[in-house]
Coordinates of C-alpha atoms in Angstrom, one line a residue:
X1 CA 5.5 -8.4 -32.6
X2 CA 1.7 -8.7 -33.8
X3 CA -0.4 -5.5 -34.2
X4 CA -4.4 -6.0 -34.9
X5 CA -5.7 -3.1 -35.7
X6 CA -9.7 -2.1 -35.9
X7 CA -10.5 0.8 -37.7
X8 CA -14.4 2.1 -36.4
X9 CA -16.4 3.9 -39.2
X10 CA -19.9 5.2 -38.9
X11 CA -20.6 3.6 -35.9
X12 CA -19.8 5.7 -32.3
X13 CA -18.7 3.4 -29.3
X14 CA -18.8 4.5 -25.8
X15 CA -16.2 2.4 -23.7
X16 CA -16.0 3.1 -19.8
X17 CA -13.1 2.1 -17.7
X18 CA -13.5 2.8 -13.9
X19 CA -11.0 5.6 -12.8
X20 CA -8.4 5.5 -10.3
X21 CA -9.7 4.9 -6.8
X22 CA -8.1 7.4 -4.0
X23 CA -8.0 5.0 -1.3
X24 CA -6.7 7.7 1.0
X25 CA -10.2 9.5 0.5
X26 CA -13.0 6.9 -0.3
X27 CA -11.9 3.9 1.7
X28 CA -11.7 2.8 5.5
X29 CA -8.1 1.9 5.5
X30 CA -6.7 -0.6 8.1
X31 CA -3.2 -0.7 9.0
X32 CA -1.6 -3.7 11.2
X33 CA 1.5 -2.7 12.5
X34 CA 2.7 -0.3 9.9
X35 CA 1.1 -2.5 7.1
X36 CA -1.8 -1.8 5.2
X37 CA -4.3 -4.5 5.2
X38 CA -6.3 -5.1 2.3
X39 CA -8.7 -8.2 2.1
X40 CA -11.1 -9.7 -0.7
X41 CA -13.8 -9.5 0.4
X42 CA -13.6 -5.9 2.0
X43 CA -14.2 -5.1 5.3
X44 CA -17.7 -3.5 6.1
X45 CA -19.8 -1.4 9.1
X46 CA -22.4 -2.7 11.2
X47 CA -24.0 -0.9 13.9
X48 CA -20.8 1.2 13.6
X49 CA -18.6 -1.7 13.9
X50 CA -15.8 -2.8 11.6
X51 CA -15.9 -6.2 10.3
X52 CA -13.1 -8.0 8.3
X53 CA -12.7 -11.6 7.3
X54 CA -11.4 -13.6 10.0
X55 CA -8.8 -15.4 8.1
X56 CA -7.0 -12.0 7.0
X57 CA -7.3 -9.8 10.5
X58 CA -5.7 -13.5 12.3
X59 CA -3.0 -14.0 10.1
X60 CA -2.4 -10.2 9.7
X61 CA -1.4 -10.0 13.7
X62 CA 0.4 -13.0 13.9
X63 CA -2.0 -15.5 15.2
X64 CA -2.4 -19.4 14.3
X65 CA -6.2 -19.7 13.6
X66 CA -8.4 -22.6 12.7
X67 CA -11.7 -23.2 11.3
X68 CA -14.3 -25.8 12.3
X69 CA -16.9 -26.2 9.8
X70 CA -19.3 -28.1 11.3
X71 CA -19.6 -25.8 14.8
X72 CA -18.8 -22.8 12.8
X73 CA -16.0 -22.2 15.7
X74 CA -13.0 -19.7 15.1
X75 CA -9.9 -20.5 17.1
X76 CA -7.1 -18.6 17.4
X77 CA -3.6 -18.7 19.1
X78 CA -1.0 -16.1 19.4
X79 CA 1.7 -15.9 22.5
X80 CA -0.3 -17.3 25.7
X81 CA -3.7 -16.2 24.5
X82 CA -6.3 -18.7 23.1
X83 CA -9.3 -17.0 21.6
X84 CA -12.5 -18.7 20.6
X85 CA -15.4 -17.3 18.8
X86 CA -18.5 -18.8 17.2
X87 CA -20.4 -17.2 14.1
X88 CA -24.1 -15.8 15.3
X89 CA -22.7 -15.9 19.4
X90 CA -22.4 -12.6 21.1
X91 CA -20.1 -14.7 23.3
X92 CA -16.1 -15.2 23.0
X93 CA -13.9 -17.1 25.3
X94 CA -10.5 -15.2 26.3
X95 CA -8.7 -18.2 27.6
X96 CA -11.6 -19.9 28.4
X97 CA -13.4 -17.1 30.0
X98 CA -16.5 -15.9 28.7
X99 CA -16.8 -12.2 27.2
X100 CA -20.0 -10.4 25.6
X101 CA -19.5 -8.9 22.3
X102 CA -21.2 -5.9 21.0
X103 CA -21.7 -7.6 17.7
X104 CA -21.3 -11.4 17.2
X105 CA -19.3 -12.7 14.2
X106 CA -21.4 -13.3 11.1
X107 CA -21.1 -15.0 7.9
X108 CA -21.8 -12.9 4.6
X109 CA -22.1 -14.1 1.1
X110 CA -20.1 -17.1 2.3
X111 CA -17.2 -15.6 4.0
X112 CA -17.0 -15.2 8.1
X113 CA -16.2 -11.8 9.3
X114 CA -15.2 -11.1 12.9
X115 CA -15.4 -7.5 14.5
X116 CA -12.3 -5.7 14.2
X117 CA -11.4 -3.9 17.5
X118 CA -12.4 -6.8 19.6
X119 CA -9.9 -9.6 17.8
X120 CA -7.5 -6.8 17.8
X121 CA -7.5 -6.0 21.6
X122 CA -8.3 -9.5 22.9
X123 CA -4.8 -10.6 21.3
X124 CA -2.9 -7.8 22.8
X125 CA -3.1 -4.9 20.3
X126 CA -3.8 -1.2 20.9
X127 CA -7.0 -0.4 18.1
X128 CA -7.1 3.6 17.3
X129 CA -9.7 4.8 15.1
X130 CA -8.5 8.6 13.4
X131 CA -11.5 10.5 13.0
X132 CA -9.7 12.7 10.4
X133 CA -9.0 10.3 7.6
X134 CA -11.3 7.3 9.1
X135 CA -8.5 4.7 9.2
X136 CA -7.8 2.4 11.9
X137 CA -4.6 1.4 13.5
X138 CA -3.9 -1.6 15.0
X139 CA -0.3 -1.5 17.0
X140 CA 1.5 -4.4 19.0
X141 CA 3.1 -2.9 22.0
X142 CA 6.0 -1.2 21.0
X143 CA 5.1 -0.3 17.7
X144 CA 3.8 3.7 16.9
X145 CA 2.5 3.7 13.6
X146 CA -0.9 6.6 13.2
X147 CA -2.0 8.7 10.2
X148 CA 1.4 10.6 10.1
X149 CA 3.4 7.7 9.2
X150 CA 0.7 6.3 6.8
X151 CA 0.5 9.3 4.8
X152 CA 4.3 9.1 4.6
X153 CA 3.7 5.5 3.3
X154 CA 1.5 6.8 0.7
X155 CA 3.9 9.3 -0.4
X156 CA 6.2 6.2 -1.4
X157 CA 3.5 4.2 -2.8
X158 CA 4.4 3.0 -6.4
X159 CA 7.8 4.3 -5.9
X160 CA 11.5 2.7 -6.6
X161 CA 14.0 4.3 -4.2
X162 CA 11.6 7.1 -4.3
X163 CA 10.7 7.6 -7.8
X164 CA 7.6 6.7 -9.5
X165 CA 6.0 7.2 -13.2
X166 CA 5.1 10.6 -13.3
X167 CA 7.4 12.5 -11.3
X168 CA 9.5 15.4 -12.5
X169 CA 13.3 15.1 -13.7
X170 CA 13.7 17.8 -10.9
X171 CA 12.6 15.5 -8.4
X172 CA 14.7 12.6 -9.5
X173 CA 17.5 14.7 -9.7
X174 CA 16.6 16.2 -5.7
X175 CA 16.0 12.5 -4.7
X176 CA 19.2 10.9 -6.5
X177 CA 21.4 13.4 -7.5
X178 CA 23.0 13.4 -11.4
X179 CA 22.9 10.3 -13.1
X180 CA 26.5 8.6 -14.2
X181 CA 25.0 8.4 -17.8
X182 CA 22.3 9.6 -19.9
X183 CA 21.4 7.0 -22.4
X184 CA 19.4 8.7 -25.2
X185 CA 17.3 5.6 -27.0
X186 CA 15.8 5.3 -30.3
X187 CA 12.2 5.7 -28.4
X188 CA 12.0 9.0 -27.7
X189 CA 13.0 9.1 -23.9
X190 CA 16.6 9.1 -22.2
X191 CA 17.8 6.4 -19.5
X192 CA 19.3 8.1 -16.9
X193 CA 21.6 5.5 -15.5
X194 CA 22.6 5.1 -11.7
X195 CA 25.0 2.6 -11.4
X196 CA 27.2 4.2 -8.8
X197 CA 26.7 1.3 -6.5
X198 CA 25.1 -2.2 -7.9
X199 CA 23.3 -2.6 -4.8
X200 CA 21.1 0.0 -5.8
X201 CA 21.3 0.1 -9.8
X202 CA 18.2 1.9 -11.3
X203 CA 17.4 3.1 -14.8
X204 CA 14.8 6.4 -15.1
X205 CA 13.6 7.0 -18.5
X206 CA 12.9 10.7 -18.9
X207 CA 11.1 12.3 -21.5
X208 CA 9.7 15.9 -21.7
X209 CA 11.0 16.2 -18.0
X210 CA 8.9 13.7 -16.8
X211 CA 9.7 10.0 -15.6
X212 CA 7.9 7.5 -18.0
X213 CA 9.9 4.4 -17.3
X214 CA 11.8 2.5 -14.5
X215 CA 13.7 -0.5 -14.2
X216 CA 15.8 -2.3 -12.0
X217 CA 17.0 -5.6 -10.6
X218 CA 18.8 -4.5 -7.6
X219 CA 19.0 -6.5 -4.7
X220 CA 18.1 -3.5 -2.3
X221 CA 14.9 -3.1 -4.2
X222 CA 11.9 -2.5 -2.1
X223 CA 8.5 -2.0 -3.7
X224 CA 4.9 -1.8 -1.8
X225 CA 5.9 -4.4 0.3
X226 CA 7.9 -6.4 -2.3
X227 CA 11.2 -7.3 -2.7
X228 CA 14.0 -9.5 -4.8
X229 CA 12.9 -13.1 -4.1
X230 CA 9.0 -12.2 -3.3
X231 CA 6.9 -15.1 -4.5
X232 CA 4.1 -14.7 -7.1
X233 CA 1.6 -15.5 -4.5
X234 CA 2.7 -12.3 -2.6
X235 CA 2.7 -10.2 -5.9
X236 CA -1.0 -11.3 -6.1
X237 CA -2.1 -9.9 -2.9
X238 CA -1.4 -6.5 -4.3
X239 CA -2.0 -7.2 -8.1
X240 CA -4.5 -8.5 -10.8
X241 CA -2.9 -10.5 -13.3
X242 CA -5.8 -10.9 -15.7
X243 CA -5.7 -12.9 -18.9
X244 CA -6.6 -9.7 -20.9
X245 CA -6.1 -6.1 -20.1
X246 CA -8.2 -3.3 -22.1
X247 CA -7.2 0.5 -21.2
X248 CA -7.6 3.9 -23.5
X249 CA -4.7 5.5 -25.2
X250 CA -4.5 8.7 -27.1
X251 CA -8.1 7.9 -28.2
X252 CA -7.9 4.7 -29.3
X253 CA -8.7 1.3 -27.1
X254 CA -6.1 -1.1 -26.3
X255 CA -6.2 -5.0 -25.7
X256 CA -3.3 -7.1 -24.4
X257 CA -2.9 -10.4 -23.7
X258 CA 0.1 -10.5 -21.4
X259 CA 0.7 -14.6 -22.0
X260 CA 4.0 -14.8 -20.3
X261 CA 4.9 -17.3 -17.3
X262 CA 8.0 -15.5 -16.4
X263 CA 6.7 -11.7 -17.1
X264 CA 3.7 -10.8 -15.1
X265 CA 1.8 -7.5 -16.2
X266 CA -0.7 -5.5 -14.1
X267 CA -2.3 -2.3 -15.4
X268 CA -3.4 0.3 -12.5
X269 CA -4.8 3.6 -13.8
X270 CA -2.3 5.0 -16.5
X271 CA 0.7 2.9 -14.9
X272 CA 1.7 -0.8 -15.9
X273 CA 3.8 -2.8 -13.6
X274 CA 6.0 -5.8 -15.2
X275 CA 7.3 -8.4 -12.6
X276 CA 10.2 -10.6 -13.8
X277 CA 10.6 -13.8 -12.3
X278 CA 13.3 -16.1 -11.8
X279 CA 12.3 -19.5 -12.3
X280 CA 15.8 -20.8 -11.1
X281 CA 14.7 -19.3 -7.7
X282 CA 11.4 -21.1 -7.3
X283 CA 9.9 -18.2 -9.7
X284 CA 10.6 -15.4 -7.4
X285 CA 10.7 -11.7 -8.0
X286 CA 14.1 -11.0 -10.2
X287 CA 13.2 -7.3 -11.7
X288 CA 10.7 -4.8 -11.7
X289 CA 10.1 -2.5 -14.8
X290 CA 7.2 0.5 -14.4
X291 CA 6.0 2.3 -17.1
X292 CA 3.5 4.8 -18.7
X293 CA 0.6 3.3 -21.1
X294 CA 2.3 4.9 -24.1
X295 CA 5.6 3.5 -23.4
X296 CA 4.2 0.1 -22.6
X297 CA 2.9 0.2 -26.4
X298 CA 6.4 2.0 -27.7
X299 CA 8.6 -1.1 -25.9
X300 CA 6.3 -3.8 -27.7
X301 CA 6.9 -6.0 -24.8
X302 CA 3.2 -7.7 -25.4
X303 CA 1.2 -8.5 -28.6
X304 CA -1.8 -5.7 -28.6
X305 CA -4.9 -4.7 -30.8
X306 CA -6.3 -1.7 -30.9
X307 CA -9.2 -0.2 -32.7
X308 CA -9.6 3.7 -33.2
X309 CA -11.5 6.3 -34.9
X310 CA -8.2 8.2 -35.7
X311 CA -4.9 6.3 -35.4
X312 CA -2.9 7.3 -32.3
X313 CA 0.3 8.2 -32.7
X314 CA 2.0 6.1 -30.4
X315 CA 1.2 3.2 -32.8
X316 CA 2.4 5.4 -35.9
X317 CA 5.8 5.8 -34.3
X318 CA 9.2 4.6 -36.2
X319 CA 12.5 4.7 -34.9
X320 CA 15.3 5.4 -37.5
X321 CA 18.2 7.0 -38.5
X322 CA 21.3 7.6 -36.1
X323 CA 19.3 6.9 -33.2
X324 CA 19.5 3.1 -33.8
X325 CA 22.9 2.8 -33.9
X326 CA 23.7 4.9 -30.8
X327 CA 20.6 2.7 -29.1
X328 CA 22.3 -0.5 -29.8
X329 CA 25.6 1.0 -28.2
X330 CA 23.6 1.8 -25.2
X331 CA 22.2 -1.6 -24.8
X332 CA 25.4 -3.1 -24.7
X333 CA 26.4 -0.8 -22.0
X334 CA 23.2 -1.6 -19.9
X335 CA 23.5 -5.3 -20.6
X336 CA 27.0 -4.9 -18.9
X337 CA 25.5 -3.1 -16.2
X338 CA 22.6 -5.3 -15.8
X339 CA 25.2 -8.4 -16.1
X340 CA 27.1 -7.1 -13.1
X341 CA 24.1 -6.4 -10.9
X342 CA 23.3 -10.2 -11.1
X343 CA 26.9 -10.9 -10.4
X344 CA 26.9 -8.5 -7.3
X345 CA 23.5 -10.3 -6.0
X346 CA 25.2 -13.7 -6.1
X347 CA 28.6 -12.3 -4.6
X348 CA 30.7 -12.8 -7.6
X349 CA 33.2 -10.5 -8.5
X350 CA 32.2 -7.5 -11.4
X351 CA 33.1 -8.1 -15.0
X352 CA 35.2 -5.1 -16.9
X353 CA 34.1 -3.8 -20.2
X354 CA 36.2 -5.2 -22.9
X355 CA 36.2 -3.1 -25.9
X356 CA 37.9 -5.3 -28.6
X357 CA 35.9 -8.4 -27.6
X358 CA 32.8 -6.1 -27.7
X359 CA 33.8 -5.2 -31.5
X360 CA 33.9 -9.0 -31.9
X361 CA 30.6 -9.4 -30.2
X362 CA 29.1 -6.6 -32.3
X363 CA 30.6 -8.0 -35.6
X364 CA 28.5 -11.3 -34.8
X365 CA 25.3 -9.7 -33.8
X366 CA 26.0 -7.9 -37.2
X367 CA 26.4 -10.7 -39.1
X368 CA 23.1 -12.7 -37.7
X369 CA 21.3 -9.5 -38.8
X370 CA 22.5 -9.1 -42.0
X371 CA 22.5 -12.9 -43.1
X372 CA 19.1 -13.7 -41.2
X373 CA 20.6 -16.7 -38.8
X374 CA 20.6 -17.3 -35.1
X375 CA 23.6 -19.6 -34.0
X376 CA 26.7 -19.4 -32.3
X377 CA 28.4 -20.9 -35.3
X378 CA 28.6 -18.6 -38.4
X379 CA 29.1 -19.7 -41.7
X380 CA 31.6 -17.3 -42.2
X381 CA 33.3 -16.5 -39.1
X382 CA 33.2 -19.8 -37.6
X383 CA 32.7 -20.4 -33.8
X384 CA 32.6 -18.2 -31.0
X385 CA 36.2 -19.4 -30.2
X386 CA 37.4 -18.6 -33.9
X387 CA 36.0 -15.3 -33.4
X388 CA 37.7 -14.2 -30.2
X389 CA 41.2 -15.6 -31.6
X390 CA 40.6 -13.6 -35.2
X391 CA 40.5 -10.5 -32.6
X392 CA 44.0 -11.8 -31.1
X393 CA 42.6 -11.3 -27.8
X394 CA 44.1 -13.8 -25.2
X395 CA 42.2 -15.8 -23.0
X396 CA 42.1 -19.3 -21.0
X397 CA 38.7 -19.7 -20.8
X398 CA 35.5 -18.2 -23.0
X399 CA 31.7 -18.1 -23.4
X400 CA 29.2 -16.7 -25.4
X401 CA 25.6 -15.9 -25.1
X402 CA 23.1 -14.7 -27.9
X403 CA 19.9 -13.5 -27.7
X404 CA 17.1 -12.3 -30.5
X405 CA 14.0 -10.3 -30.9
X406 CA 13.8 -8.8 -27.0
X407 CA 13.0 -5.1 -26.9
X408 CA 16.2 -3.9 -25.0
X409 CA 18.6 -4.9 -22.7
X410 CA 16.9 -5.3 -19.3
X411 CA 14.6 -7.8 -21.2
X412 CA 17.7 -9.5 -23.0
X413 CA 19.4 -10.4 -19.6
X414 CA 16.6 -11.4 -17.6
X415 CA 15.6 -13.6 -20.4
X416 CA 19.2 -15.0 -19.8
X417 CA 19.0 -15.4 -16.5
X418 CA 15.8 -17.8 -16.8
X419 CA 18.0 -20.1 -19.7
X420 CA 20.2 -22.5 -17.7
X421 CA 23.1 -22.3 -20.0
X422 CA 22.8 -18.7 -20.5
X423 CA 22.6 -18.1 -16.5
X424 CA 26.0 -20.2 -16.3
X425 CA 27.8 -18.2 -18.4
X426 CA 26.7 -15.0 -16.3
X427 CA 27.5 -16.3 -13.2
X428 CA 30.5 -17.9 -14.0
X429 CA 32.8 -17.1 -11.4
X430 CA 36.1 -17.8 -14.0
X431 CA 35.1 -14.8 -16.1
X432 CA 36.4 -11.4 -16.1
X433 CA 36.1 -9.6 -19.1
X434 CA 32.8 -8.9 -21.1
X435 CA 32.1 -7.5 -24.5
X436 CA 28.8 -6.9 -25.9
X437 CA 27.5 -6.1 -29.3
X438 CA 23.9 -5.6 -30.3
X439 CA 22.6 -5.0 -33.7
X440 CA 19.4 -4.8 -36.0
X441 CA 16.5 -2.3 -35.1
X442 CA 13.2 -2.1 -33.2
X443 CA 11.1 -2.3 -36.7
X444 CA 12.9 -5.7 -37.8
X445 CA 14.6 -7.2 -34.8
X446 CA 17.7 -7.0 -32.7
X447 CA 20.2 -9.1 -32.1
X448 CA 22.4 -9.3 -28.8
X449 CA 25.6 -11.1 -28.2
X450 CA 27.8 -11.4 -25.0
X451 CA 31.3 -12.5 -24.9
X452 CA 33.0 -13.5 -21.8
X453 CA 37.0 -14.7 -21.1
X454 CA 38.7 -15.3 -18.4
X455 CA 42.6 -15.4 -17.9

């Protein structure tokens, strides 16, 4: 992990970032059949008519749309309806019949815009404007979605299973009940583990009675319309993934360059969203991590630089003492959970924890840590199979995964799943038991060992 520090002396710099925009209060939001329509460029009002980019609205209502550059004509089809519009013309045609428009389609800054109400109604939807909120609702026949439903949707925005970063611990308990485990790690917060049902697996990080982190790779994940298997193009409709991210924290200015093809980082306000992608499933979403900015820096998932007058506390944090060995054991247990979530997703039987095998795995991780090497074969303990046999553990088939320098259990398992050999071990239907051992520290590096056996 690289940290580049810039100390500012004798010079006062002002650095401004745009604050959070409260969309509900400031923007004229549009909902199509219950889904918020987000467009680039944004809609605009003219003569009290709301205009939207033509392709965005036609595709949102399920129409097939074609654009003819030469004639500047838009032709859309939905069901038995054909709609034809021409830029600058106040006459549109519905199934060949002319209709007079109050305002013609127009081009603004090189983009074609059409009147929202006319398009929605012409294609069979009801279009309603809510005076109190300023929101517009476009609903097909049989769909009832209005201001009440929209506010409920906003209440769940940015939540995983109804929980978001910043929520109180009391809210988590009211929503999810007591966790199965409370894993206190060396980063100063506690993971609440909900592993009663691997279909809905969730880790909730709690610090000072507030949620500071969330992690899940559960198959039932629903997050702002995204789910396991969502594509990168679907993510980019909602999140911007810049080559450099700049944000203030604890009086310092941090700069992160999130250069990872399989782990996309977006920051909105004071929350970071990290999307893990599965390259063996078409580079689609496989897990999500949501953290506050302090936790993002503590985790050291990405290299960062920072400038400051007074060094922020988050960069001075050093893990130590008994918390290190406790955290290593916690990560071993979490690796079992996360591995079983993956097996559940792929319809495989779950692996049982094997304590003797875990002791063998821990010994190998400690061997790699203590003797500064990274390999399956050890100069002192031999091959993975030698080590299992030395532990007097019976097996008919066995496998081993190792990893180094990952920040925690979630990061290690997601990395293994993107490596074909490690992935095959995790998803091997012949394996029945798993042992896990983790050694090392946050300040140096951690070593992870998974050992699988089948009888």
